[in-house]
Short mmCIF file of C-alpha atoms in Angstrom, two decimals:
data_model
loop_
_atom_site.label_atom_id
_atom_site.label_comp_id
_atom_site.label_asym_id
_atom_site.label_seq_id
_atom_site.Cartn_x
_atom_site.Cartn_y
_atom_site.Cartn_z
CA UNK A 1 -10.92 -13.13 -3.55
CA UNK A 2 -8.39 -10.54 -2.54
CA UNK A 3 -4.71 -10.71 -3.29
CA UNK A 4 -2.32 -9.43 -0.71
CA UNK A 5 1.44 -9.10 -0.41
CA UNK A 6 3.49 -8.24 2.64
CA UNK A 7 6.97 -6.71 2.79
CA UNK A 8 8.89 -6.37 6.04
CA UNK A 9 12.25 -4.70 6.50
CA UNK A 10 14.28 -3.57 9.50
CA UNK A 11 16.15 -0.28 9.14
CA UNK A 12 18.60 1.28 11.56
CA UNK A 13 16.93 4.69 11.79
CA UNK A 14 14.17 6.46 13.74
CA UNK A 15 10.41 6.28 13.01
CA UNK A 16 10.46 10.05 12.30
CA UNK A 17 13.23 9.77 9.69
CA UNK A 18 11.53 6.80 8.07
CA UNK A 19 8.27 8.75 7.94
CA UNK A 20 10.01 11.65 6.21
CA UNK A 21 11.62 9.22 3.77
CA UNK A 22 8.20 7.89 2.78
CA UNK A 23 6.42 11.25 2.52
CA UNK A 24 8.97 13.87 1.42
CA UNK A 25 10.13 14.42 -2.15
CA UNK A 26 13.77 15.10 -1.33
CA UNK A 27 14.01 11.52 -0.04
CA UNK A 28 11.69 9.61 -2.41
CA UNK A 29 13.45 11.13 -5.45
CA UNK A 30 16.65 9.41 -4.33
CA UNK A 31 15.46 5.85 -3.71
CA UNK A 32 12.00 5.36 -5.28
CA UNK A 33 12.74 5.18 -9.04
CA UNK A 34 12.89 8.99 -9.04
CA UNK A 35 9.21 9.61 -8.22
CA UNK A 36 7.95 12.28 -5.82
CA UNK A 37 4.67 12.40 -3.88
CA UNK A 38 2.20 15.24 -4.29
CA UNK A 39 -0.07 15.24 -1.23
CA UNK A 40 -1.17 17.37 1.75
CA UNK A 41 -0.95 14.32 4.04
CA UNK A 42 -4.37 14.61 5.69
CA UNK A 43 -7.18 12.04 5.77
CA UNK A 44 -9.07 12.40 2.49
CA UNK A 45 -6.24 14.28 0.71
CA UNK A 46 -5.67 13.29 -2.90
CA UNK A 47 -2.32 11.54 -3.26
CA UNK A 48 -0.17 11.32 -6.38
CA UNK A 49 3.24 9.94 -7.27
CA UNK A 50 4.84 12.04 -10.00
CA UNK A 51 7.57 11.18 -12.46
CA UNK A 52 10.29 13.78 -12.88
CA UNK A 53 8.94 14.71 -16.32
CA UNK A 54 5.57 15.66 -14.78
CA UNK A 55 3.61 12.52 -15.69
CA UNK A 56 1.48 10.93 -12.98
CA UNK A 57 2.77 7.46 -12.05
CA UNK A 58 0.12 6.54 -9.49
CA UNK A 59 -2.75 8.26 -7.75
CA UNK A 60 -5.22 7.76 -4.94
CA UNK A 61 -6.16 9.14 -1.57
CA UNK A 62 -5.02 9.17 2.06
CA UNK A 63 -7.33 6.79 3.96
CA UNK A 64 -5.57 6.85 7.34
CA UNK A 65 -2.62 8.84 8.63
CA UNK A 66 -0.90 8.74 12.01
CA UNK A 67 2.66 10.10 11.78
CA UNK A 68 5.13 8.50 12.33
CA UNK A 69 3.32 5.20 12.79
CA UNK A 70 0.76 4.42 10.14
CA UNK A 71 -0.22 5.49 6.64
CA UNK A 72 -2.95 3.88 4.54
CA UNK A 73 -3.32 4.86 0.88
CA UNK A 74 -5.92 4.12 -1.76
CA UNK A 75 -3.69 3.50 -4.75
CA UNK A 76 -4.12 3.08 -8.51
CA UNK A 77 -1.56 2.92 -11.27
CA UNK A 78 -2.00 5.73 -13.83
CA UNK A 79 0.63 5.24 -16.53
CA UNK A 80 0.15 1.61 -17.62
CA UNK A 81 -3.37 1.06 -19.06
CA UNK A 82 -3.45 -2.67 -18.21
CA UNK A 83 -2.48 -1.95 -14.59
CA UNK A 84 -4.80 1.03 -14.32
CA UNK A 85 -7.64 -1.28 -15.40
CA UNK A 86 -7.17 -3.25 -12.16
CA UNK A 87 -8.62 -0.27 -10.28
CA UNK A 88 -7.79 0.75 -6.73
CA UNK A 89 -5.58 -1.16 -4.35
CA UNK A 90 -4.92 -0.45 -0.70
CA UNK A 91 -1.43 0.04 0.68
CA UNK A 92 -0.69 0.15 4.41
CA UNK A 93 2.61 1.29 5.89
CA UNK A 94 3.18 0.35 9.55
CA UNK A 95 6.21 1.70 11.37
CA UNK A 96 7.27 0.40 14.78
CA UNK A 97 10.39 0.54 16.92
CA UNK A 98 12.05 -2.90 17.13
CA UNK A 99 15.03 -2.72 19.45
CA UNK A 100 17.63 -0.45 17.88
CA UNK A 101 16.01 -0.67 14.47
CA UNK A 102 12.67 0.37 13.04
CA UNK A 103 10.39 -2.26 11.53
CA UNK A 104 8.59 -1.20 8.37
CA UNK A 105 5.71 -3.42 7.24
CA UNK A 106 3.98 -2.76 3.93
CA UNK A 107 0.74 -4.56 3.10
CA UNK A 108 -0.39 -4.11 -0.48
CA UNK A 109 -3.75 -5.65 -1.38
CA UNK A 110 -6.39 -5.60 -4.09
CA UNK A 111 -9.85 -7.15 -4.34
CA UNK A 112 -9.16 -9.35 -7.35
CA UNK A 113 -6.96 -12.25 -8.36
CA UNK A 114 -4.37 -12.24 -11.12
CA UNK A 115 -3.90 -8.50 -10.78
CA UNK A 116 -1.27 -7.12 -13.16
CA UNK A 117 -0.82 -4.16 -10.88
CA UNK A 118 -0.07 -6.27 -7.80
CA UNK A 119 2.32 -8.40 -9.88
CA UNK A 120 4.10 -5.17 -10.88
CA UNK A 121 4.41 -3.76 -7.38
CA UNK A 122 5.53 -7.13 -6.04
CA UNK A 123 8.64 -6.77 -8.23
CA UNK A 124 9.07 -3.15 -7.27
CA UNK A 125 8.70 -3.10 -3.48
CA UNK A 126 11.72 -5.28 -2.59
CA UNK A 127 13.92 -3.06 -4.79
CA UNK A 128 12.50 0.19 -3.42
CA UNK A 129 12.92 -1.04 0.16
CA UNK A 130 16.54 -2.13 -0.40
CA UNK A 131 17.33 1.31 -1.76
CA UNK A 132 15.42 3.05 1.06
CA UNK A 133 17.33 1.02 3.67
CA UNK A 134 20.62 1.89 2.02
CA UNK A 135 19.72 5.59 1.90
CA UNK A 136 18.75 5.77 5.58
CA UNK A 137 21.63 3.65 6.86
CA UNK A 138 24.47 4.88 4.64
CA UNK A 139 23.21 8.14 3.15
CA UNK A 140 23.29 6.64 -0.34
CA UNK A 141 20.46 5.06 -2.30
CA UNK A 142 21.19 2.12 -4.62
CA UNK A 143 21.85 2.98 -8.24
CA UNK A 144 19.27 1.70 -10.67
CA UNK A 145 17.35 2.78 -13.71
CA UNK A 146 15.10 5.73 -12.92
CA UNK A 147 12.08 4.28 -14.65
CA UNK A 148 10.61 0.84 -14.22
CA UNK B 1 18.14 -8.96 11.01
CA UNK B 2 21.19 -11.13 10.49
CA UNK B 3 21.99 -12.75 7.16
CA UNK B 4 23.13 -15.83 9.12
CA UNK B 5 19.55 -16.34 10.27
CA UNK B 6 18.33 -16.12 6.66
CA UNK B 7 20.83 -18.69 5.39
CA UNK B 8 20.20 -20.99 8.36
CA UNK B 9 16.47 -20.80 7.75
CA UNK B 10 16.94 -21.54 4.03
CA UNK B 11 19.32 -24.47 4.69
CA UNK B 12 16.44 -26.88 5.23
CA UNK B 13 14.30 -28.53 2.55
CA UNK B 14 11.12 -28.46 4.66
CA UNK B 15 11.42 -24.75 5.28
CA UNK B 16 12.08 -24.07 1.60
CA UNK B 17 8.98 -26.13 0.85
CA UNK B 18 6.97 -23.99 3.27
CA UNK B 19 8.16 -20.89 1.40
CA UNK B 20 7.16 -22.58 -1.88
CA UNK B 21 3.65 -23.16 -0.47
CA UNK B 22 3.36 -19.51 0.52
CA UNK B 23 4.73 -18.44 -2.85
CA UNK B 24 1.97 -20.49 -4.51
CA UNK B 25 -0.69 -19.19 -2.14
CA UNK B 26 0.16 -16.26 0.12
CA UNK B 27 -1.55 -15.61 3.45
CA UNK B 28 -2.21 -19.12 4.79
CA UNK B 29 -3.18 -20.26 8.27
CA UNK B 30 -1.13 -22.78 10.25
CA UNK B 31 -3.91 -25.33 9.73
CA UNK B 32 -3.86 -24.95 5.94
CA UNK B 33 -0.06 -25.26 5.82
CA UNK B 34 -0.12 -28.40 8.02
CA UNK B 35 -2.60 -30.03 5.67
CA UNK B 36 -0.46 -29.25 2.61
CA UNK B 37 2.77 -30.37 4.24
CA UNK B 38 1.46 -33.58 5.80
CA UNK B 39 3.41 -32.84 8.96
CA UNK B 40 2.47 -32.44 12.60
CA UNK B 41 1.28 -29.05 13.76
CA UNK B 42 4.19 -28.93 16.18
CA UNK B 43 6.82 -29.46 13.48
CA UNK B 44 5.29 -26.88 11.14
CA UNK B 45 5.01 -24.36 14.01
CA UNK B 46 8.70 -24.78 14.78
CA UNK B 47 9.76 -24.29 11.16
CA UNK B 48 7.50 -21.24 10.77
CA UNK B 49 8.96 -19.67 13.93
CA UNK B 50 12.46 -20.01 12.44
CA UNK B 51 11.32 -18.53 9.14
CA UNK B 52 9.64 -15.65 10.97
CA UNK B 53 12.74 -15.00 13.10
CA UNK B 54 14.74 -14.74 9.86
CA UNK B 55 12.10 -12.29 8.50
CA UNK B 56 11.36 -14.64 5.60
CA UNK B 57 7.79 -15.04 6.78
CA UNK B 58 5.59 -12.21 8.07
CA UNK B 59 2.36 -12.80 9.96
CA UNK B 60 -0.84 -10.89 10.41
CA UNK B 61 -3.69 -11.64 12.78
CA UNK B 62 -7.16 -11.99 11.33
CA UNK B 63 -9.64 -12.54 14.14
CA UNK B 64 -8.41 -15.60 16.02
CA UNK B 65 -6.33 -16.82 13.11
CA UNK B 66 -2.80 -15.91 12.15
CA UNK B 67 -2.04 -15.62 8.43
CA UNK B 68 1.46 -16.33 7.12
CA UNK B 69 2.96 -14.38 4.22
CA UNK B 70 6.17 -14.87 2.28
CA UNK B 71 8.39 -11.82 2.80
CA UNK B 72 10.66 -11.49 -0.26
CA UNK B 73 12.74 -8.64 1.19
CA UNK B 74 15.65 -10.64 2.76
CA UNK B 75 16.10 -12.78 -0.36
CA UNK B 76 16.22 -9.61 -2.43
CA UNK B 77 18.88 -8.26 -0.04
CA UNK B 78 21.01 -11.34 -0.72
CA UNK B 79 20.63 -10.73 -4.45
CA UNK B 80 21.42 -7.00 -4.07
CA UNK B 81 24.59 -7.84 -2.19
CA UNK B 82 26.20 -9.98 -4.85
CA UNK B 83 24.50 -9.22 -8.13
CA UNK B 84 25.95 -6.06 -9.60
CA UNK B 85 23.70 -3.42 -11.07
CA UNK B 86 24.82 -4.08 -14.64
CA UNK B 87 24.76 -7.86 -14.38
CA UNK B 88 21.14 -8.15 -13.33
CA UNK B 89 19.68 -8.33 -16.84
CA UNK B 90 22.19 -10.93 -17.99
CA UNK B 91 21.56 -13.07 -14.92
CA UNK B 92 17.83 -12.89 -15.53
CA UNK B 93 18.29 -13.80 -19.20
CA UNK B 94 20.30 -16.87 -18.17
CA UNK B 95 17.72 -17.84 -15.55
CA UNK B 96 14.97 -17.54 -18.19
CA UNK B 97 16.98 -19.63 -20.64
CA UNK B 98 17.53 -22.36 -18.02
CA UNK B 99 13.83 -22.30 -17.18
CA UNK B 100 12.85 -22.68 -20.84
CA UNK B 101 15.35 -25.44 -21.54
CA UNK B 102 14.48 -27.43 -18.45
CA UNK B 103 10.77 -26.79 -18.75
CA UNK B 104 10.39 -25.68 -15.15
CA UNK B 105 11.88 -23.47 -12.48
CA UNK B 106 14.91 -24.53 -10.50
CA UNK B 107 13.89 -26.49 -7.38
#
């Protein structure tokens, strides 16, 4: 049976700015534990999240892309052997206008139960999203340890 | 999303119980939640609507069914607001200690 987690946040910004924040290094570096994406952002492109020291944090592939509305990634952890062993997960980002704010919904799912990887990201996403919201609304990300 | 709505939604034992059910098993239908809660469909629907309005529950359609998921983001925002960045580890250590001493998590 699959395991699936959902994260929803409302951010006072535009869909275009939120899209840039999710896909461009100058933004992710600030709010996403210091990682930066390495990707051409086309369907089928390999996708990687890189640590600042050059190690690969996560990797996968772009499954669907429709800027600034929807991004679906095939996603596997690369730096923690027990999480990497869980194999590929699927992460969907949906962006929609909701009044004066933008609603960001993240679905993260994997085809197995008791996944260590999903347990890990379920701790990470709320923190990443709080920092992302702060960055877009105030210009400052939240301070926290760069590695997690 | 107002923090008032989050606190109002959390200020009810039934709604906290619904969140507990989703925490135990995420992605449930209305029917499954009604069975677990031993409450009328109408009452559960009303509570879920309040939780969804507060962004504590997110839904996704699957065919004709609607699945309900616990959204941890607003609760994390409450924590972020009052728990300082250096205190977090101490707070967690205390929470773990309490859990160990009492043998279960805080209800």
